[in-house]
Short mmCIF file of C-alpha atoms and ligand atoms in Angstrom, two decimals:
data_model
loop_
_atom_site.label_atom_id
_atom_site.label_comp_id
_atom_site.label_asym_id
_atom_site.label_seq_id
_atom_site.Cartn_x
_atom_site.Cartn_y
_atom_site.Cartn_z
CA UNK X 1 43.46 -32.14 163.35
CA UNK X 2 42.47 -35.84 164.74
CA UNK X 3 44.11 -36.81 167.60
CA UNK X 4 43.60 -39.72 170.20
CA UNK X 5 42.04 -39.50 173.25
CA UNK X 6 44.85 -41.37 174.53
CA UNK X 7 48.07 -38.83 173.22
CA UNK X 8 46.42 -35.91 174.47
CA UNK X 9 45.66 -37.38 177.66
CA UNK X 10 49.69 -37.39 178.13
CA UNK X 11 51.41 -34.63 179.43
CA UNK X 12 54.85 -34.21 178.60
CA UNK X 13 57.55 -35.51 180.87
CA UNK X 14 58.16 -32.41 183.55
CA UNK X 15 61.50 -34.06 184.00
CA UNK X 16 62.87 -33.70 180.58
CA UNK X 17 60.72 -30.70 180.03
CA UNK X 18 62.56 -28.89 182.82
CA UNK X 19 65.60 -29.89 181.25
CA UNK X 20 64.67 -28.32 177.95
CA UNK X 21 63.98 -24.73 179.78
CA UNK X 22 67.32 -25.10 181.46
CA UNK X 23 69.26 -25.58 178.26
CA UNK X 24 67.38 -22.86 176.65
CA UNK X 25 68.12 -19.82 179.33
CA UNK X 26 71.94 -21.63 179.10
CA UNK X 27 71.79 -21.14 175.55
CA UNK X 28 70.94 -17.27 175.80
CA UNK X 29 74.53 -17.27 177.79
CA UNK X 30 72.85 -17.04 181.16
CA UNK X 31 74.24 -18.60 183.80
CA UNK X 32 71.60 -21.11 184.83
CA UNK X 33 72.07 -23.81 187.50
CA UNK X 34 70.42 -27.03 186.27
CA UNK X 35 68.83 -29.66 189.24
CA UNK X 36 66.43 -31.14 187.06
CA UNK X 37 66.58 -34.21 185.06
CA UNK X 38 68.01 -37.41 187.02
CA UNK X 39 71.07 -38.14 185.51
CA UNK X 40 74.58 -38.62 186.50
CA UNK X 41 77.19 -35.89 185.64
CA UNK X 42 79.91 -38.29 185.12
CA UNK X 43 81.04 -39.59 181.51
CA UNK X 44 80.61 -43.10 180.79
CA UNK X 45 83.69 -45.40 182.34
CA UNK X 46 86.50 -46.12 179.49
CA UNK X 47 86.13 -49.70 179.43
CA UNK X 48 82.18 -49.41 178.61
CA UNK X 49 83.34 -46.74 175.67
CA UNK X 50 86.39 -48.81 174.44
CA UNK X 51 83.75 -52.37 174.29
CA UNK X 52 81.44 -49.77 172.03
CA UNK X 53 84.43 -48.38 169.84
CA UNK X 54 85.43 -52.22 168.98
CA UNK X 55 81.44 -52.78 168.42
CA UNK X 56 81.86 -50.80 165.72
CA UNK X 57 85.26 -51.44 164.14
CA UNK X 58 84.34 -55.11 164.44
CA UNK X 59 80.92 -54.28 162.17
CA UNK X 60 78.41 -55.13 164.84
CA UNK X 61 76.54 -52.96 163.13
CA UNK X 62 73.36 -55.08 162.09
CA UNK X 63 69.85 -56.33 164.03
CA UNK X 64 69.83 -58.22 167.09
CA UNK X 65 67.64 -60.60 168.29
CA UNK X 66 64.38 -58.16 168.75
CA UNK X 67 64.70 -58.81 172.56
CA UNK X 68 68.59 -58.36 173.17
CA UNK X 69 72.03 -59.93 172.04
CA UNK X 70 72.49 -63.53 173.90
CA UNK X 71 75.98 -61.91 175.33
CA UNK X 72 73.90 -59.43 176.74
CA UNK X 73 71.12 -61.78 178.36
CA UNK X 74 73.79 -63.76 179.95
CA UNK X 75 75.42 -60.71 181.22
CA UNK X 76 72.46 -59.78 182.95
CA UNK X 77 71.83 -63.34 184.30
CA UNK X 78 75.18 -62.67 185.82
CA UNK X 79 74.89 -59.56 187.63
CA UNK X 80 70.97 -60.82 188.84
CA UNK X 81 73.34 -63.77 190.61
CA UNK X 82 75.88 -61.56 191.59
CA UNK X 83 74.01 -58.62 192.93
CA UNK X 84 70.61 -59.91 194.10
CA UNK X 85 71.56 -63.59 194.78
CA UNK X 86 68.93 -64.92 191.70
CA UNK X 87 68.94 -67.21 189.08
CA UNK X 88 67.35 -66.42 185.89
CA UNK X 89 67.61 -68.03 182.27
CA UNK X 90 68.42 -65.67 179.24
CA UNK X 91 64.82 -66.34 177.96
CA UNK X 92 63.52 -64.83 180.97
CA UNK X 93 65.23 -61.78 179.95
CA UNK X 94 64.24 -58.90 177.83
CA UNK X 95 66.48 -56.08 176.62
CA UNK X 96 64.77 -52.75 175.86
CA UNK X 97 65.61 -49.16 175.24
CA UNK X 98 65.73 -47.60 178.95
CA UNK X 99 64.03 -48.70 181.89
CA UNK X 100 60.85 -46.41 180.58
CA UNK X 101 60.43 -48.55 177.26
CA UNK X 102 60.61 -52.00 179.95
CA UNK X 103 58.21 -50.52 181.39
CA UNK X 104 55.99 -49.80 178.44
CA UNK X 105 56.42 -53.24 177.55
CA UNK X 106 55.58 -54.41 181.32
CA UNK X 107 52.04 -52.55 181.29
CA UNK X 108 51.74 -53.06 177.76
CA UNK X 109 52.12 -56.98 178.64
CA UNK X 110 50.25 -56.96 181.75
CA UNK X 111 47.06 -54.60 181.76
CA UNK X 112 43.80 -55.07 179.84
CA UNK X 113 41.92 -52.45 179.35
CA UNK X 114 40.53 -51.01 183.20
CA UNK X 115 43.16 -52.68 185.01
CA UNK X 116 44.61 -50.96 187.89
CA UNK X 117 47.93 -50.15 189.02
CA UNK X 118 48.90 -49.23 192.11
CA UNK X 119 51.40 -46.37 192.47
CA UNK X 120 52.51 -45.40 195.71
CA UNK X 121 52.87 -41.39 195.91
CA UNK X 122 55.31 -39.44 195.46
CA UNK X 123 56.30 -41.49 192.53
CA UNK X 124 58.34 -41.34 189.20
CA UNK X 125 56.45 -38.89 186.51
CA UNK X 126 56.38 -41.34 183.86
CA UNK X 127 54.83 -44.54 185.78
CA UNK X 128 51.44 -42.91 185.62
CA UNK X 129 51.64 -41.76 181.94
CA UNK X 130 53.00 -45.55 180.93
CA UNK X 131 50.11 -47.17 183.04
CA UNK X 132 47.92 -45.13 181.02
CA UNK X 133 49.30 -45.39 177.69
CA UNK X 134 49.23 -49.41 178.00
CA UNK X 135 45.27 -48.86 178.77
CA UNK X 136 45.40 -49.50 182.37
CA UNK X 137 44.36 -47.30 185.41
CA UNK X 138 46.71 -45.50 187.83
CA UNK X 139 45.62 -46.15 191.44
CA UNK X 140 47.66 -43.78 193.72
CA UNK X 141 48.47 -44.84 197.09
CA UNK X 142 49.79 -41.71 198.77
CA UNK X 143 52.23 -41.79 201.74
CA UNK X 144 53.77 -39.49 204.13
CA UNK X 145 57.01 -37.53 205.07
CA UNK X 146 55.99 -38.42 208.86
CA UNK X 147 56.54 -42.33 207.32
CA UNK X 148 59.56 -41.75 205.58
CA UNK X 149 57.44 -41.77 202.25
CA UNK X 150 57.10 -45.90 203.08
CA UNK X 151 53.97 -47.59 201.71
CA UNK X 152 51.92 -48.71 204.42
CA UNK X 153 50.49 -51.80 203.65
CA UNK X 154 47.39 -51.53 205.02
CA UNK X 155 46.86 -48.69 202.58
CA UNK X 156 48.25 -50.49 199.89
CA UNK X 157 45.45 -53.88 200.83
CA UNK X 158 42.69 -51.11 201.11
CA UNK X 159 43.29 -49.93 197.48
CA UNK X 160 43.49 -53.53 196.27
CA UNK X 161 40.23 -54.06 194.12
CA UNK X 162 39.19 -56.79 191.51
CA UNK X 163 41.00 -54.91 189.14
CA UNK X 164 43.97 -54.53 190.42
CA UNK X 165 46.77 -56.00 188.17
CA UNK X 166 49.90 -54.98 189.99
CA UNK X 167 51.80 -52.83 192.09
CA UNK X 168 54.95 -50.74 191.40
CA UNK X 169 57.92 -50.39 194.13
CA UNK X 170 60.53 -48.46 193.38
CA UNK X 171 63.52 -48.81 195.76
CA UNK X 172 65.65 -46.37 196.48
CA UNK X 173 63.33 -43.99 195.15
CA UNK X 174 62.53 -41.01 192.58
CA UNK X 175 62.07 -38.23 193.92
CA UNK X 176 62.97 -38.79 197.32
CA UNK X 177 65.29 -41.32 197.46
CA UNK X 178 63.78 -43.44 200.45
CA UNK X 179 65.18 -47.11 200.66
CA UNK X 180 62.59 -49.62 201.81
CA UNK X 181 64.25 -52.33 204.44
CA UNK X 182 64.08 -56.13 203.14
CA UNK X 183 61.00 -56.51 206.42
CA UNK X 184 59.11 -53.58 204.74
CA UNK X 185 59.43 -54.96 200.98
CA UNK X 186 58.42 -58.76 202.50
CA UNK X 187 55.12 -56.69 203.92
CA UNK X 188 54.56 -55.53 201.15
CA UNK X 189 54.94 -58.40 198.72
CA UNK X 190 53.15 -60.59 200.88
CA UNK X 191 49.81 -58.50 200.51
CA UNK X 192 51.05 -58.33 196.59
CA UNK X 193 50.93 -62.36 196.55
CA UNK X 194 47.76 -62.27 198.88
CA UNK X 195 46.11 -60.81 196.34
CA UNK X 196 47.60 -62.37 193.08
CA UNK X 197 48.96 -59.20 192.10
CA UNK X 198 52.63 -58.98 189.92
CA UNK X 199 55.10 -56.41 191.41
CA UNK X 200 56.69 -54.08 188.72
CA UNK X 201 60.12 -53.76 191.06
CA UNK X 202 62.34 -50.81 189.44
CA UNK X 203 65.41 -51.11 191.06
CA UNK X 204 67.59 -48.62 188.73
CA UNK X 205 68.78 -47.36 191.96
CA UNK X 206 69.91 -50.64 193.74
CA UNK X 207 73.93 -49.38 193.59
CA UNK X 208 73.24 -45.80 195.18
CA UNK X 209 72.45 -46.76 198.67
CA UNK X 210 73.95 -44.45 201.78
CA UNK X 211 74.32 -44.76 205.35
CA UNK X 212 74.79 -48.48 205.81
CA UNK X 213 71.73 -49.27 204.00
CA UNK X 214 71.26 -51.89 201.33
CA UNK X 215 68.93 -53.10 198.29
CA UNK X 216 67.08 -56.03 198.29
CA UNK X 217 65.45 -57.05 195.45
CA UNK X 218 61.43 -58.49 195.66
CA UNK X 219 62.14 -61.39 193.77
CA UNK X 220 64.89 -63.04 196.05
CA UNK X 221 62.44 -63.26 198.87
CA UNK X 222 61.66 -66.96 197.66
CA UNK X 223 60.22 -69.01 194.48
CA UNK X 224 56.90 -67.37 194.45
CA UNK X 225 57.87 -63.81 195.01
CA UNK X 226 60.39 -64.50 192.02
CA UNK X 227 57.37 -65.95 190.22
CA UNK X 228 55.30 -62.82 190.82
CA UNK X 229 57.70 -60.30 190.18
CA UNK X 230 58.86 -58.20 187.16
CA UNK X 231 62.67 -56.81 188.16
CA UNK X 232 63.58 -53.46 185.65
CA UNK X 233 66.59 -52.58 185.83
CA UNK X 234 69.23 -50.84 183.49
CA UNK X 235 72.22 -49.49 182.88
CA UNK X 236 71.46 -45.88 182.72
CA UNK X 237 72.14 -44.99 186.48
CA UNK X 238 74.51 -47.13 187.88
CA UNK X 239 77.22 -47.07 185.07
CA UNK X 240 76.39 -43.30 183.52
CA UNK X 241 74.88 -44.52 180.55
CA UNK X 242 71.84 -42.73 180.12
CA UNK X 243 72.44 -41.45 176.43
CA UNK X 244 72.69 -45.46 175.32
CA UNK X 245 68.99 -46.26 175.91
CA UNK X 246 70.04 -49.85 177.53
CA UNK X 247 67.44 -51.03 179.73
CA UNK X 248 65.94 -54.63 180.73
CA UNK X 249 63.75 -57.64 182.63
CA UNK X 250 63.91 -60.44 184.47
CA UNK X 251 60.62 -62.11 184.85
CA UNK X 252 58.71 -65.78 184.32
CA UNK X 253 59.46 -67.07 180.35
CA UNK X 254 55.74 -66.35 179.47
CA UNK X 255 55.90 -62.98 180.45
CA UNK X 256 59.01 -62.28 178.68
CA UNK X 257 57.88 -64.18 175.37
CA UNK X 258 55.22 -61.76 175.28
CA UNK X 259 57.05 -58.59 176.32
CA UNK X 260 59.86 -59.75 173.01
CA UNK X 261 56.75 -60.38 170.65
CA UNK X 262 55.72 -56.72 171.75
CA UNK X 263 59.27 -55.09 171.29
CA UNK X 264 59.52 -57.48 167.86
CA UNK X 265 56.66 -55.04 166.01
CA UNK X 266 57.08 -51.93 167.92
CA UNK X 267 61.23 -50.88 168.24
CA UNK X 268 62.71 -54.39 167.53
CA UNK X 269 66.48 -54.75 168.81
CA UNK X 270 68.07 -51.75 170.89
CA UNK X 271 71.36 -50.69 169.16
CA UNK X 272 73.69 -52.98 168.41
CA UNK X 273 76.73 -50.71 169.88
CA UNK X 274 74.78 -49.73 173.20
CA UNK X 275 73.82 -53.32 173.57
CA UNK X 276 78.02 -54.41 173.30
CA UNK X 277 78.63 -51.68 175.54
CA UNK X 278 76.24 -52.71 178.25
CA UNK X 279 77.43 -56.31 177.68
CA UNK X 280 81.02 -55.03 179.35
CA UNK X 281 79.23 -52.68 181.53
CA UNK X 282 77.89 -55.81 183.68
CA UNK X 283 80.24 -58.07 183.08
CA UNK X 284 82.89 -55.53 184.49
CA UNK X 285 83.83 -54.41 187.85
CA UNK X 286 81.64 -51.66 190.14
CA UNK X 287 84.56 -49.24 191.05
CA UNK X 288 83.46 -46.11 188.86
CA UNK X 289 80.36 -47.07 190.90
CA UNK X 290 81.75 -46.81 194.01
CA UNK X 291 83.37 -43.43 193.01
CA UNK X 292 80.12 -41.77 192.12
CA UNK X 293 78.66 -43.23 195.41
CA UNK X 294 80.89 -41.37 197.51
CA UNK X 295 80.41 -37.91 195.64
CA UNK X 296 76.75 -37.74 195.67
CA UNK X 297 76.96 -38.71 199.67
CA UNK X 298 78.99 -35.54 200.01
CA UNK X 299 76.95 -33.58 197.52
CA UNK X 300 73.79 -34.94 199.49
CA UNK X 301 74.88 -34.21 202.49
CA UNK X 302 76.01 -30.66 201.89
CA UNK X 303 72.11 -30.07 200.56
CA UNK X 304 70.48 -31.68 203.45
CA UNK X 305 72.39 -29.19 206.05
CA UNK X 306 72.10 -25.92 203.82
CA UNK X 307 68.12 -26.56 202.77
CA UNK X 308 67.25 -27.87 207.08
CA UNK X 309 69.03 -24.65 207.93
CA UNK X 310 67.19 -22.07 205.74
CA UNK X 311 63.65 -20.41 207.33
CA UNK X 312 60.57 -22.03 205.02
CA UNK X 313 61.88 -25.02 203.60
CA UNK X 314 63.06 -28.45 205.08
CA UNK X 315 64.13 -32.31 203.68
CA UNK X 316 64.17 -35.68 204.37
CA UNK X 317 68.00 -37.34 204.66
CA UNK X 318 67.60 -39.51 201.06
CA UNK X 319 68.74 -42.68 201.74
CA UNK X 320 69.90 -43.00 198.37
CA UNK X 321 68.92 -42.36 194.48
CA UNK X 322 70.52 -38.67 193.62
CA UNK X 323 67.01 -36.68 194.67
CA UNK X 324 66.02 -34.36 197.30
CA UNK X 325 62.62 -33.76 197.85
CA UNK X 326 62.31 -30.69 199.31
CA UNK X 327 59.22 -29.47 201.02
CA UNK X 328 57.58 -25.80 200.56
CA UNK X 329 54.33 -26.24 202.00
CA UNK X 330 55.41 -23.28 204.41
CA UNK X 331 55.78 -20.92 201.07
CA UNK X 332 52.50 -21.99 199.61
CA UNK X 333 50.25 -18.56 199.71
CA UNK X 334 53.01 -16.05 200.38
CA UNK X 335 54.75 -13.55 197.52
CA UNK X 336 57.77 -13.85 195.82
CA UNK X 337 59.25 -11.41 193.61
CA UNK X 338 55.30 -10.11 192.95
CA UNK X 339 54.03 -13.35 192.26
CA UNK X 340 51.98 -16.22 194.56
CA UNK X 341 53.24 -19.09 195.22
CA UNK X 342 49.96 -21.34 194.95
CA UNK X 343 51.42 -24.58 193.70
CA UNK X 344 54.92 -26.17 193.18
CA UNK X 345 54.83 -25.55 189.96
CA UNK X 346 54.57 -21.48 190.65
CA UNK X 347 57.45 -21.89 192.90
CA UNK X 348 59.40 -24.02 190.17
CA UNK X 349 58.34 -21.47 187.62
CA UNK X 350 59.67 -18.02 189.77
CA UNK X 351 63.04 -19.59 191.27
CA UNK X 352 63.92 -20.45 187.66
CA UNK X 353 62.59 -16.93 186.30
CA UNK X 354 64.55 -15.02 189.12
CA UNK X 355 67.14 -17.39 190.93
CA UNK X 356 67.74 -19.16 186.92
CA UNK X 357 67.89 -22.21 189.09
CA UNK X 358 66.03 -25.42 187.36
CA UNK X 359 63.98 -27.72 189.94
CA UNK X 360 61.40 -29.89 189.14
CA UNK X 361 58.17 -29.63 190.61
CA UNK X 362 56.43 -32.87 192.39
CA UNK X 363 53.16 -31.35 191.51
CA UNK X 364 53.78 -34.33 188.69
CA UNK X 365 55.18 -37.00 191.30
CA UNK X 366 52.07 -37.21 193.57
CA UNK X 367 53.04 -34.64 196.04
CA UNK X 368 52.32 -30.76 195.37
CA UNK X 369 53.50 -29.68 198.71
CA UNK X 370 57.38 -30.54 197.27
CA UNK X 371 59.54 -29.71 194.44
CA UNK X 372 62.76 -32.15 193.89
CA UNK X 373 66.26 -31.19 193.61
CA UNK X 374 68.83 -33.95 192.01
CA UNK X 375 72.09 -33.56 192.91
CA UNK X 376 73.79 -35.39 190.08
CA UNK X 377 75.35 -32.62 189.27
CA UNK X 378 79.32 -30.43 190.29
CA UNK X 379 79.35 -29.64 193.58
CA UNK X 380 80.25 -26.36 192.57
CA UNK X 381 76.85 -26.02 190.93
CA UNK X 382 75.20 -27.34 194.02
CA UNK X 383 76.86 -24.47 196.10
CA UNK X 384 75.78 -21.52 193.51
CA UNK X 385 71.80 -23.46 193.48
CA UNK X 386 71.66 -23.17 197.35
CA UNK X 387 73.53 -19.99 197.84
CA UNK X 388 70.56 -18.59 194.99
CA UNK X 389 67.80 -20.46 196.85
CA UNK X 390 69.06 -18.88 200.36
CA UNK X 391 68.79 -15.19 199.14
CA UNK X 392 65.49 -16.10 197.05
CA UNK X 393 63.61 -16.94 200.18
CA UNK X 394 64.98 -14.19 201.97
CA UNK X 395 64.13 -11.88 199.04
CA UNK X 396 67.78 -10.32 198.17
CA UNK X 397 67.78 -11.30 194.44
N1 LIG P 401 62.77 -45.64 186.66
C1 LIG P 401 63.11 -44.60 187.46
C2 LIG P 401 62.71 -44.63 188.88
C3 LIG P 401 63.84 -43.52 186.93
O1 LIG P 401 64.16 -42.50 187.72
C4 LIG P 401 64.20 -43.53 185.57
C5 LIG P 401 64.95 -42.32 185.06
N2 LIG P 401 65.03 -42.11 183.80
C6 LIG P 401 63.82 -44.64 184.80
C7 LIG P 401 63.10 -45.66 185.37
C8 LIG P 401 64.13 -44.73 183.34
O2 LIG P 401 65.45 -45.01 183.11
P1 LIG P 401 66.04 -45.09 181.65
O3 LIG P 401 66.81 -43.84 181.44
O4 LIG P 401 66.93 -46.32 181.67
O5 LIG P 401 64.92 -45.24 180.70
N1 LIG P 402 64.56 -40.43 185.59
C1 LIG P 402 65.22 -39.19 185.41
C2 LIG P 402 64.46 -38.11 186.16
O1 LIG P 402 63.51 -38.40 186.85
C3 LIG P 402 65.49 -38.90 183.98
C4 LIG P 402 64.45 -38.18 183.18
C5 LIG P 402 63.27 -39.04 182.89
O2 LIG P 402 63.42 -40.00 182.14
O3 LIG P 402 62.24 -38.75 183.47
O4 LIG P 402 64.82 -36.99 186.09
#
């Protein structure tokens, strides 16, 4: 059977793939710990649900606008001015399904065939599977624990070539949830606008920053930062909404024309309901927000001391995001359970098989020497995955 080059040079989303095993073995009635896919544990707030349940019994039932609902655009024009301090119109926005299918859009919109896109390692699984899909070229820029997994940008200027299109900065981070300072986004942009480069800014984090730290987005550094700069952002994350596929844009009109005329042949409007919903999502107040805030800082900070204090493994302190990258470079060549570790995804594949604990390997994120925890999940499922991954390394399972 025929098919493209391009679909089978995609590899399935180790995310949502890891997922899929952990629901199986759960399933079979084991009792599997999932710390795989990224997504908050909580339900969706009442007041999102109840502006979905009148959606519906008010018959808002048929097409949008392909690129969003103008109640929705203006919502998001609101929370860009109330969150990151910037002013865009409601043509400048574009509402898709998720954050990924902005993103398609983006590199869809963006990248002729050959063009480059830098990625700074570890990064999200998807970003190098969308660059790829739109026709463009990956360009990893790897960085280091030592750094705090911070582009350098030097690094990032040495990969620039005449083919570079753009660079992606995702702050706080998947997988390791790093938080880049305003100073070390301004470096970075600057050597973005040097070079006439746009910056794909995913900022689905922004409202899960710890420790005193805060988000700053790109674009509010000035007119031409705005001007070169592609904000993604959705509601998946920060309101537990990652079942209603709402996800948008904020960029210059052009950009977003073309990004609608895209979405106008390929999925047209995102659902009416989710789109109502989201609507009272931003328009509404951040307190469930601030609840889920202050669980994953205890649930993160119960993982930090319990991995730090095994023998073999070690982490970063995330500075926010709901992901711990954990590093098992130190395990790499020894013998679990009668297998070799060799890679993360060996590791991944015998904790699940013994421990029936679900990680995700970064051997997809840019960074074998890892695999990544998220703690978006009970506590009390957080306490059985560490206990399991304490007596796994010592060998008592
Ligand atoms: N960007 C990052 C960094 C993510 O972790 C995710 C997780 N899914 C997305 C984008 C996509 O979000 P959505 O569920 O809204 O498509
Ligand atoms: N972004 C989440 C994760 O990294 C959700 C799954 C996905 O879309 O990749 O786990």
């Amino acid at each position: 059977m025929f098919i493209s080059k391009k679909a089978l040079a995609v590899s399935p989303s180790s995310t949502l793939a890891i997922n899929s095993k952990f629901k199986a073995l759960k399933a079979q009635g084991l009792d599997a710990v999932g710390f795989g896919t990224g997504e908050p544990d909580f339900d969706t707030p009442e007041n999102i649900k109840n502006a979905a349940k009148a959606a519906l019994d008010n018959g808002f039932t048929k097409y949008t606008p392909a690129s969003g609902t103008p109640e929705l655009k203006k919502a998001v024009c609101y929370k860009l001015k109330r969150d990151n301090g910037l002013d865009y119109e409601p043509s400048q926005i574009v509402i898709s399904n998720g954050a990924k299918h902005s993103l398609m859009n983006v590199f869809t919109a963006i990248c002729d065939p050959g063009d480059e896109v830098i990625i700074p390692a570890p990064y999200w699984v998807s970003y190098t599977e969308l660059v790829r899909l739109a026709d463009g070229v990956p360009v990893i820029v790897h960085t280091t624990e030592e750094s705090g997994f911070k582009l350098n940008p030097d690094d990032f200027e040495k990969a620039i070539t005449p083919k570079t299109r753009a660079i992606i900065v995702n702050s706080p981070s998947n997988p390791n949830g790093m938080v880049y300072s305003a100073e070390d986004l301004k470096a970075i942009a600057d050597v973005a606008l040097r070079h006439g480069l746009y910056i794909v800014s995913d900022e689905v984090y922004e409202h899960l920053v710890y420790d005193g730290h805060t988000h700053t987005s790109i674009a509010s550094f000035g007119p031409e930062y705005k001007e070169a700069t592609i904000v993604v952002n959705a509601v998946s994350k920060t309101y537990a909404m990652t079942g209603w596929r709402i996800g948008y844009t904020a960029c210059s009109g052009p950009l977003a024309k073309a990004m609608a005329n895209i979405q106008s042949h390929s999925t047209s409007n995102p659902n009416s309901i989710a789109q109502a919903a989201a609507t009272e999502a931003l328009m509404g107040d951040l307190s469930a927000v601030a609840e889920m805030r202050k669980a994953f800082i205890e649930r993160r900070n119960y993982m930090y001391k319990r991995i730090n204090a095994m023998e073999g493994v070690s982490c970063t302190l995330p500075e926010g995001a709901f992901y711990i990258m954990m590093n098992i470079s130190k395990l790499k060549g020894k013998t679990f359970y009668g297998k070799r570790v060799e890679t993360s995804d060996d590791f991944a594949d015998i904790f699940l098989e013994k421990a029936l604990v679900a990680v995700v390997p970064c051997s997809g994120f840019g960074n074998d020497d890892f695999i990544r925890w998220s703690y978006a999940t009970s506590m009390e499922s957080i306490v059985k995955g560490m206990d399991r991954l304490e007596k796994f390394l010592k060998g008592e399972l």
